[in-house]
Amino acid sequence: MSTISIRQAALSDIEALSVLFDGYRQFYGRDSDVVAARKFLVERFNHGESVLFIAHDGAEPVGFTQLYPSFSSVSLGRIYILNDLFVNELGRRKGVGAGLLSAAVDFAKEVGAIRLALSTANDNATAQALYESKGWERDDDLFYIYPIR
């Protein structure tokens, strides 16, 4: 029987988060580089540039989500961007993704954010199904995205 727990991550979680973050990057086609993943996450912690939540199944780390703070000039308020959400094979089909989403929403509400936004790859149907099952609605009308690569 699995016991899923989700909490805001601390710097002491960096080793577990680095492995999960590396798995996330590999999911999106990047080569494995746990050292670079760790360095990236430590920099976010050290500069207060993101908020991370970690999920465990018992003692085993199985997922994370990362939120980046930003602001809305038009609405004059803080927003968060849910940029990363990942659940490894051990944590899938156990409600971990939904739990991480709930933790992110609860956090945003607690700190008075006016919006929490996320995006996912066009072909990530599994993630899209999760988001929509939790009441998130896809917005195809308000903005066009123009990335410079």
mmCIF file with all atom_site columns, C-alpha atoms in Angstrom:
data_model
loop_
_atom_site.group_PDB
_atom_site.id
_atom_site.type_symbol
_atom_site.label_atom_id
_atom_site.label_alt_id
_atom_site.label_comp_id
_atom_site.label_asym_id
_atom_site.label_entity_id
_atom_site.label_seq_id
_atom_site.pdbx_PDB_ins_code
_atom_site.Cartn_x
_atom_site.Cartn_y
_atom_site.Cartn_z
_atom_site.occupancy
_atom_site.B_iso_or_equiv
_atom_site.pdbx_formal_charge
_atom_site.auth_seq_id
_atom_site.auth_comp_id
_atom_site.auth_asym_id
_atom_site.auth_atom_id
_atom_site.pdbx_PDB_model_num
ATOM 1   C CA . MET A 1 1   ? 0.000   0.000  0.000   1.00 0.00 ? 1   MET A CA 1
ATOM 2   C CA . SER A 1 2   ? 1.392   3.381  -0.957  1.00 0.00 ? 2   SER A CA 1
ATOM 3   C CA . THR A 1 3   ? 1.503   6.352  1.359   1.00 0.00 ? 3   THR A CA 1
ATOM 4   C CA . ILE A 1 4   ? 1.792   9.508  -0.711  1.00 0.00 ? 4   ILE A CA 1
ATOM 5   C CA . SER A 1 5   ? 2.995   12.679 0.997   1.00 0.00 ? 5   SER A CA 1
ATOM 6   C CA . ILE A 1 6   ? 3.570   16.059 -0.600  1.00 0.00 ? 6   ILE A CA 1
ATOM 7   C CA . ARG A 1 7   ? 5.263   19.048 0.971   1.00 0.00 ? 7   ARG A CA 1
ATOM 8   C CA . GLN A 1 8   ? 7.165   22.176 0.046   1.00 0.00 ? 8   GLN A CA 1
ATOM 9   C CA . ALA A 1 9   ? 10.741  21.196 -0.684  1.00 0.00 ? 9   ALA A CA 1
ATOM 10  C CA . ALA A 1 10  ? 13.746  22.473 1.228   1.00 0.00 ? 10  ALA A CA 1
ATOM 11  C CA . LEU A 1 11  ? 17.407  22.655 0.290   1.00 0.00 ? 11  LEU A CA 1
ATOM 12  C CA . SER A 1 12  ? 17.897  19.381 2.183   1.00 0.00 ? 12  SER A CA 1
ATOM 13  C CA . ASP A 1 13  ? 15.817  17.713 -0.585  1.00 0.00 ? 13  ASP A CA 1
ATOM 14  C CA . ILE A 1 14  ? 18.275  18.760 -3.292  1.00 0.00 ? 14  ILE A CA 1
ATOM 15  C CA . GLU A 1 15  ? 19.715  15.308 -4.014  1.00 0.00 ? 15  GLU A CA 1
ATOM 16  C CA . ALA A 1 16  ? 16.288  13.703 -4.500  1.00 0.00 ? 16  ALA A CA 1
ATOM 17  C CA . LEU A 1 17  ? 15.041  16.701 -6.465  1.00 0.00 ? 17  LEU A CA 1
ATOM 18  C CA . SER A 1 18  ? 18.100  16.616 -8.728  1.00 0.00 ? 18  SER A CA 1
ATOM 19  C CA . VAL A 1 19  ? 17.377  13.033 -9.776  1.00 0.00 ? 19  VAL A CA 1
ATOM 20  C CA . LEU A 1 20  ? 13.690  13.799 -10.361 1.00 0.00 ? 20  LEU A CA 1
ATOM 21  C CA . PHE A 1 21  ? 14.525  16.997 -12.258 1.00 0.00 ? 21  PHE A CA 1
ATOM 22  C CA . ASP A 1 22  ? 16.991  15.082 -14.402 1.00 0.00 ? 22  ASP A CA 1
ATOM 23  C CA . GLY A 1 23  ? 14.249  12.548 -15.192 1.00 0.00 ? 23  GLY A CA 1
ATOM 24  C CA . TYR A 1 24  ? 11.928  15.401 -16.133 1.00 0.00 ? 24  TYR A CA 1
ATOM 25  C CA . ARG A 1 25  ? 14.495  16.848 -18.513 1.00 0.00 ? 25  ARG A CA 1
ATOM 26  C CA . GLN A 1 26  ? 15.060  13.419 -20.072 1.00 0.00 ? 26  GLN A CA 1
ATOM 27  C CA . PHE A 1 27  ? 11.293  13.111 -20.597 1.00 0.00 ? 27  PHE A CA 1
ATOM 28  C CA . TYR A 1 28  ? 11.593  16.219 -22.772 1.00 0.00 ? 28  TYR A CA 1
ATOM 29  C CA . GLY A 1 29  ? 14.465  14.784 -24.791 1.00 0.00 ? 29  GLY A CA 1
ATOM 30  C CA . ARG A 1 30  ? 17.491  16.162 -22.951 1.00 0.00 ? 30  ARG A CA 1
ATOM 31  C CA . ASP A 1 31  ? 20.545  14.096 -22.101 1.00 0.00 ? 31  ASP A CA 1
ATOM 32  C CA . SER A 1 32  ? 20.930  13.030 -18.485 1.00 0.00 ? 32  SER A CA 1
ATOM 33  C CA . ASP A 1 33  ? 23.028  15.445 -16.430 1.00 0.00 ? 33  ASP A CA 1
ATOM 34  C CA . VAL A 1 34  ? 22.282  15.191 -12.720 1.00 0.00 ? 34  VAL A CA 1
ATOM 35  C CA . VAL A 1 35  ? 25.172  17.523 -11.865 1.00 0.00 ? 35  VAL A CA 1
ATOM 36  C CA . ALA A 1 36  ? 23.767  20.306 -14.065 1.00 0.00 ? 36  ALA A CA 1
ATOM 37  C CA . ALA A 1 37  ? 20.247  19.637 -12.747 1.00 0.00 ? 37  ALA A CA 1
ATOM 38  C CA . ARG A 1 38  ? 21.507  19.964 -9.169  1.00 0.00 ? 38  ARG A CA 1
ATOM 39  C CA . LYS A 1 39  ? 23.386  23.172 -9.967  1.00 0.00 ? 39  LYS A CA 1
ATOM 40  C CA . PHE A 1 40  ? 20.297  24.689 -11.599 1.00 0.00 ? 40  PHE A CA 1
ATOM 41  C CA . LEU A 1 41  ? 18.067  23.823 -8.632  1.00 0.00 ? 41  LEU A CA 1
ATOM 42  C CA . VAL A 1 42  ? 20.589  25.054 -6.040  1.00 0.00 ? 42  VAL A CA 1
ATOM 43  C CA . GLU A 1 43  ? 20.747  28.394 -7.867  1.00 0.00 ? 43  GLU A CA 1
ATOM 44  C CA . ARG A 1 44  ? 16.950  28.672 -7.767  1.00 0.00 ? 44  ARG A CA 1
ATOM 45  C CA . PHE A 1 45  ? 16.957  27.918 -4.012  1.00 0.00 ? 45  PHE A CA 1
ATOM 46  C CA . ASN A 1 46  ? 19.850  30.272 -3.261  1.00 0.00 ? 46  ASN A CA 1
ATOM 47  C CA . HIS A 1 47  ? 18.228  33.181 -5.071  1.00 0.00 ? 47  HIS A CA 1
ATOM 48  C CA . GLY A 1 48  ? 14.624  32.512 -4.017  1.00 0.00 ? 48  GLY A CA 1
ATOM 49  C CA . GLU A 1 49  ? 13.680  32.171 -7.671  1.00 0.00 ? 49  GLU A CA 1
ATOM 50  C CA . SER A 1 50  ? 11.300  29.242 -7.432  1.00 0.00 ? 50  SER A CA 1
ATOM 51  C CA . VAL A 1 51  ? 9.101   27.257 -5.098  1.00 0.00 ? 51  VAL A CA 1
ATOM 52  C CA . LEU A 1 52  ? 9.311   23.477 -5.281  1.00 0.00 ? 52  LEU A CA 1
ATOM 53  C CA . PHE A 1 53  ? 7.068   20.762 -3.932  1.00 0.00 ? 53  PHE A CA 1
ATOM 54  C CA . ILE A 1 54  ? 8.240   17.172 -3.594  1.00 0.00 ? 54  ILE A CA 1
ATOM 55  C CA . ALA A 1 55  ? 6.137   14.024 -3.447  1.00 0.00 ? 55  ALA A CA 1
ATOM 56  C CA . HIS A 1 56  ? 7.140   10.819 -1.686  1.00 0.00 ? 56  HIS A CA 1
ATOM 57  C CA . ASP A 1 57  ? 5.625   7.359  -1.753  1.00 0.00 ? 57  ASP A CA 1
ATOM 58  C CA . GLY A 1 58  ? 6.642   6.266  1.697   1.00 0.00 ? 58  GLY A CA 1
ATOM 59  C CA . ALA A 1 59  ? 10.318  7.246  1.836   1.00 0.00 ? 59  ALA A CA 1
ATOM 60  C CA . GLU A 1 60  ? 10.803  7.139  -1.958  1.00 0.00 ? 60  GLU A CA 1
ATOM 61  C CA . PRO A 1 61  ? 10.825  10.487 -3.818  1.00 0.00 ? 61  PRO A CA 1
ATOM 62  C CA . VAL A 1 62  ? 8.475   10.093 -6.804  1.00 0.00 ? 62  VAL A CA 1
ATOM 63  C CA . GLY A 1 63  ? 7.601   13.539 -8.123  1.00 0.00 ? 63  GLY A CA 1
ATOM 64  C CA . PHE A 1 64  ? 7.965   17.286 -7.968  1.00 0.00 ? 64  PHE A CA 1
ATOM 65  C CA . THR A 1 65  ? 6.540   20.514 -9.253  1.00 0.00 ? 65  THR A CA 1
ATOM 66  C CA . GLN A 1 66  ? 8.280   23.859 -9.598  1.00 0.00 ? 66  GLN A CA 1
ATOM 67  C CA . LEU A 1 67  ? 6.637   27.272 -9.559  1.00 0.00 ? 67  LEU A CA 1
ATOM 68  C CA . TYR A 1 68  ? 8.259   30.475 -10.742 1.00 0.00 ? 68  TYR A CA 1
ATOM 69  C CA . PRO A 1 69  ? 7.054   33.803 -9.356  1.00 0.00 ? 69  PRO A CA 1
ATOM 70  C CA . SER A 1 70  ? 6.149   36.633 -11.670 1.00 0.00 ? 70  SER A CA 1
ATOM 71  C CA . PHE A 1 71  ? 3.795   39.595 -11.748 1.00 0.00 ? 71  PHE A CA 1
ATOM 72  C CA . SER A 1 72  ? 0.864   40.858 -13.769 1.00 0.00 ? 72  SER A CA 1
ATOM 73  C CA . SER A 1 73  ? 1.266   44.544 -14.563 1.00 0.00 ? 73  SER A CA 1
ATOM 74  C CA . VAL A 1 74  ? -2.307  44.820 -15.774 1.00 0.00 ? 74  VAL A CA 1
ATOM 75  C CA . SER A 1 75  ? -3.788  43.173 -12.672 1.00 0.00 ? 75  SER A CA 1
ATOM 76  C CA . LEU A 1 76  ? -1.203  44.663 -10.290 1.00 0.00 ? 76  LEU A CA 1
ATOM 77  C CA . GLY A 1 77  ? -0.527  41.374 -8.567  1.00 0.00 ? 77  GLY A CA 1
ATOM 78  C CA . ARG A 1 78  ? 1.732   38.377 -8.109  1.00 0.00 ? 78  ARG A CA 1
ATOM 79  C CA . ILE A 1 79  ? 1.288   35.352 -10.312 1.00 0.00 ? 79  ILE A CA 1
ATOM 80  C CA . TYR A 1 80  ? 3.026   31.985 -10.360 1.00 0.00 ? 80  TYR A CA 1
ATOM 81  C CA . ILE A 1 81  ? 3.947   29.923 -13.368 1.00 0.00 ? 81  ILE A CA 1
ATOM 82  C CA . LEU A 1 82  ? 3.789   26.197 -12.829 1.00 0.00 ? 82  LEU A CA 1
ATOM 83  C CA . ASN A 1 83  ? 6.677   25.434 -15.136 1.00 0.00 ? 83  ASN A CA 1
ATOM 84  C CA . ASP A 1 84  ? 7.581   21.863 -14.220 1.00 0.00 ? 84  ASP A CA 1
ATOM 85  C CA . LEU A 1 85  ? 5.602   18.874 -13.014 1.00 0.00 ? 85  LEU A CA 1
ATOM 86  C CA . PHE A 1 86  ? 7.023   15.370 -13.105 1.00 0.00 ? 86  PHE A CA 1
ATOM 87  C CA . VAL A 1 87  ? 6.118   12.004 -11.631 1.00 0.00 ? 87  VAL A CA 1
ATOM 88  C CA . ASN A 1 88  ? 8.510   9.095  -12.121 1.00 0.00 ? 88  ASN A CA 1
ATOM 89  C CA . GLU A 1 89  ? 7.423   5.561  -13.022 1.00 0.00 ? 89  GLU A CA 1
ATOM 90  C CA . LEU A 1 90  ? 7.179   4.510  -9.354  1.00 0.00 ? 90  LEU A CA 1
ATOM 91  C CA . GLY A 1 91  ? 4.705   7.285  -8.593  1.00 0.00 ? 91  GLY A CA 1
ATOM 92  C CA . ARG A 1 92  ? 2.423   7.133  -11.586 1.00 0.00 ? 92  ARG A CA 1
ATOM 93  C CA . ARG A 1 93  ? -1.248  6.204  -11.304 1.00 0.00 ? 93  ARG A CA 1
ATOM 94  C CA . LYS A 1 94  ? -1.236  6.911  -7.572  1.00 0.00 ? 94  LYS A CA 1
ATOM 95  C CA . GLY A 1 95  ? -2.598  10.458 -7.559  1.00 0.00 ? 95  GLY A CA 1
ATOM 96  C CA . VAL A 1 96  ? 0.826   12.075 -7.248  1.00 0.00 ? 96  VAL A CA 1
ATOM 97  C CA . GLY A 1 97  ? 0.353   14.469 -10.176 1.00 0.00 ? 97  GLY A CA 1
ATOM 98  C CA . ALA A 1 98  ? -3.037  15.560 -8.900  1.00 0.00 ? 98  ALA A CA 1
ATOM 99  C CA . GLY A 1 99  ? -1.600  16.009 -5.414  1.00 0.00 ? 99  GLY A CA 1
ATOM 100 C CA . LEU A 1 100 ? 1.242   18.153 -6.711  1.00 0.00 ? 100 LEU A CA 1
ATOM 101 C CA . LEU A 1 101 ? -1.248  20.311 -8.633  1.00 0.00 ? 101 LEU A CA 1
ATOM 102 C CA . SER A 1 102 ? -3.346  20.734 -5.491  1.00 0.00 ? 102 SER A CA 1
ATOM 103 C CA . ALA A 1 103 ? -0.283  21.704 -3.458  1.00 0.00 ? 103 ALA A CA 1
ATOM 104 C CA . ALA A 1 104 ? 0.617   24.337 -6.055  1.00 0.00 ? 104 ALA A CA 1
ATOM 105 C CA . VAL A 1 105 ? -2.920  25.768 -6.098  1.00 0.00 ? 105 VAL A CA 1
ATOM 106 C CA . ASP A 1 106 ? -3.085  25.839 -2.293  1.00 0.00 ? 106 ASP A CA 1
ATOM 107 C CA . PHE A 1 107 ? 0.278   27.579 -2.076  1.00 0.00 ? 107 PHE A CA 1
ATOM 108 C CA . ALA A 1 108 ? -0.692  30.220 -4.648  1.00 0.00 ? 108 ALA A CA 1
ATOM 109 C CA . LYS A 1 109 ? -3.897  30.949 -2.728  1.00 0.00 ? 109 LYS A CA 1
ATOM 110 C CA . GLU A 1 110 ? -2.069  31.098 0.622   1.00 0.00 ? 110 GLU A CA 1
ATOM 111 C CA . VAL A 1 111 ? 0.388   33.725 -0.624  1.00 0.00 ? 111 VAL A CA 1
ATOM 112 C CA . GLY A 1 112 ? -2.327  35.794 -2.302  1.00 0.00 ? 112 GLY A CA 1
ATOM 113 C CA . ALA A 1 113 ? -1.367  35.155 -5.913  1.00 0.00 ? 113 ALA A CA 1
ATOM 114 C CA . ILE A 1 114 ? -3.955  36.365 -8.386  1.00 0.00 ? 114 ILE A CA 1
ATOM 115 C CA . ARG A 1 115 ? -3.189  33.652 -10.916 1.00 0.00 ? 115 ARG A CA 1
ATOM 116 C CA . LEU A 1 116 ? -1.440  30.330 -11.356 1.00 0.00 ? 116 LEU A CA 1
ATOM 117 C CA . ALA A 1 117 ? -0.701  29.422 -14.966 1.00 0.00 ? 117 ALA A CA 1
ATOM 118 C CA . LEU A 1 118 ? 0.812   26.415 -16.661 1.00 0.00 ? 118 LEU A CA 1
ATOM 119 C CA . SER A 1 119 ? 1.605   25.143 -20.106 1.00 0.00 ? 119 SER A CA 1
ATOM 120 C CA . THR A 1 120 ? 2.540   21.778 -21.508 1.00 0.00 ? 120 THR A CA 1
ATOM 121 C CA . ALA A 1 121 ? 3.724   20.307 -24.764 1.00 0.00 ? 121 ALA A CA 1
ATOM 122 C CA . ASN A 1 122 ? 1.057   20.004 -27.448 1.00 0.00 ? 122 ASN A CA 1
ATOM 123 C CA . ASP A 1 123 ? 1.587   16.248 -27.609 1.00 0.00 ? 123 ASP A CA 1
ATOM 124 C CA . ASN A 1 124 ? 1.555   15.584 -23.848 1.00 0.00 ? 124 ASN A CA 1
ATOM 125 C CA . ALA A 1 125 ? -1.972  14.201 -23.767 1.00 0.00 ? 125 ALA A CA 1
ATOM 126 C CA . THR A 1 126 ? -1.480  12.563 -20.370 1.00 0.00 ? 126 THR A CA 1
ATOM 127 C CA . ALA A 1 127 ? -0.653  15.884 -18.708 1.00 0.00 ? 127 ALA A CA 1
ATOM 128 C CA . GLN A 1 128 ? -3.457  17.662 -20.562 1.00 0.00 ? 128 GLN A CA 1
ATOM 129 C CA . ALA A 1 129 ? -5.955  15.064 -19.351 1.00 0.00 ? 129 ALA A CA 1
ATOM 130 C CA . LEU A 1 130 ? -4.758  15.503 -15.762 1.00 0.00 ? 130 LEU A CA 1
ATOM 131 C CA . TYR A 1 131 ? -5.000  19.298 -15.881 1.00 0.00 ? 131 TYR A CA 1
ATOM 132 C CA . GLU A 1 132 ? -8.439  19.247 -17.440 1.00 0.00 ? 132 GLU A CA 1
ATOM 133 C CA . SER A 1 133 ? -9.686  16.637 -14.956 1.00 0.00 ? 133 SER A CA 1
ATOM 134 C CA . LYS A 1 134 ? -8.720  19.058 -12.172 1.00 0.00 ? 134 LYS A CA 1
ATOM 135 C CA . GLY A 1 135 ? -10.653 21.965 -13.652 1.00 0.00 ? 135 GLY A CA 1
ATOM 136 C CA . TRP A 1 136 ? -7.903  23.695 -15.623 1.00 0.00 ? 136 TRP A CA 1
ATOM 137 C CA . GLU A 1 137 ? -9.135  25.067 -18.932 1.00 0.00 ? 137 GLU A CA 1
ATOM 138 C CA . ARG A 1 138 ? -7.003  25.419 -22.029 1.00 0.00 ? 138 ARG A CA 1
ATOM 139 C CA . ASP A 1 139 ? -6.836  28.978 -23.322 1.00 0.00 ? 139 ASP A CA 1
ATOM 140 C CA . ASP A 1 140 ? -6.414  29.158 -27.077 1.00 0.00 ? 140 ASP A CA 1
ATOM 141 C CA . ASP A 1 141 ? -7.831  32.657 -27.462 1.00 0.00 ? 141 ASP A CA 1
ATOM 142 C CA . LEU A 1 142 ? -6.056  35.258 -25.351 1.00 0.00 ? 142 LEU A CA 1
ATOM 143 C CA . PHE A 1 143 ? -2.411  35.163 -26.335 1.00 0.00 ? 143 PHE A CA 1
ATOM 144 C CA . TYR A 1 144 ? -0.048  34.024 -29.042 1.00 0.00 ? 144 TYR A CA 1
ATOM 145 C CA . ILE A 1 145 ? 3.401   32.906 -27.955 1.00 0.00 ? 145 ILE A CA 1
ATOM 146 C CA . TYR A 1 146 ? 6.411   34.072 -29.956 1.00 0.00 ? 146 TYR A CA 1
ATOM 147 C CA . PRO A 1 147 ? 9.514   32.249 -28.709 1.00 0.00 ? 147 PRO A CA 1
ATOM 148 C CA . ILE A 1 148 ? 13.002  33.241 -29.859 1.00 0.00 ? 148 ILE A CA 1
ATOM 149 C CA . ARG A 1 149 ? 15.181  30.170 -30.123 1.00 0.00 ? 149 ARG A CA 1
#
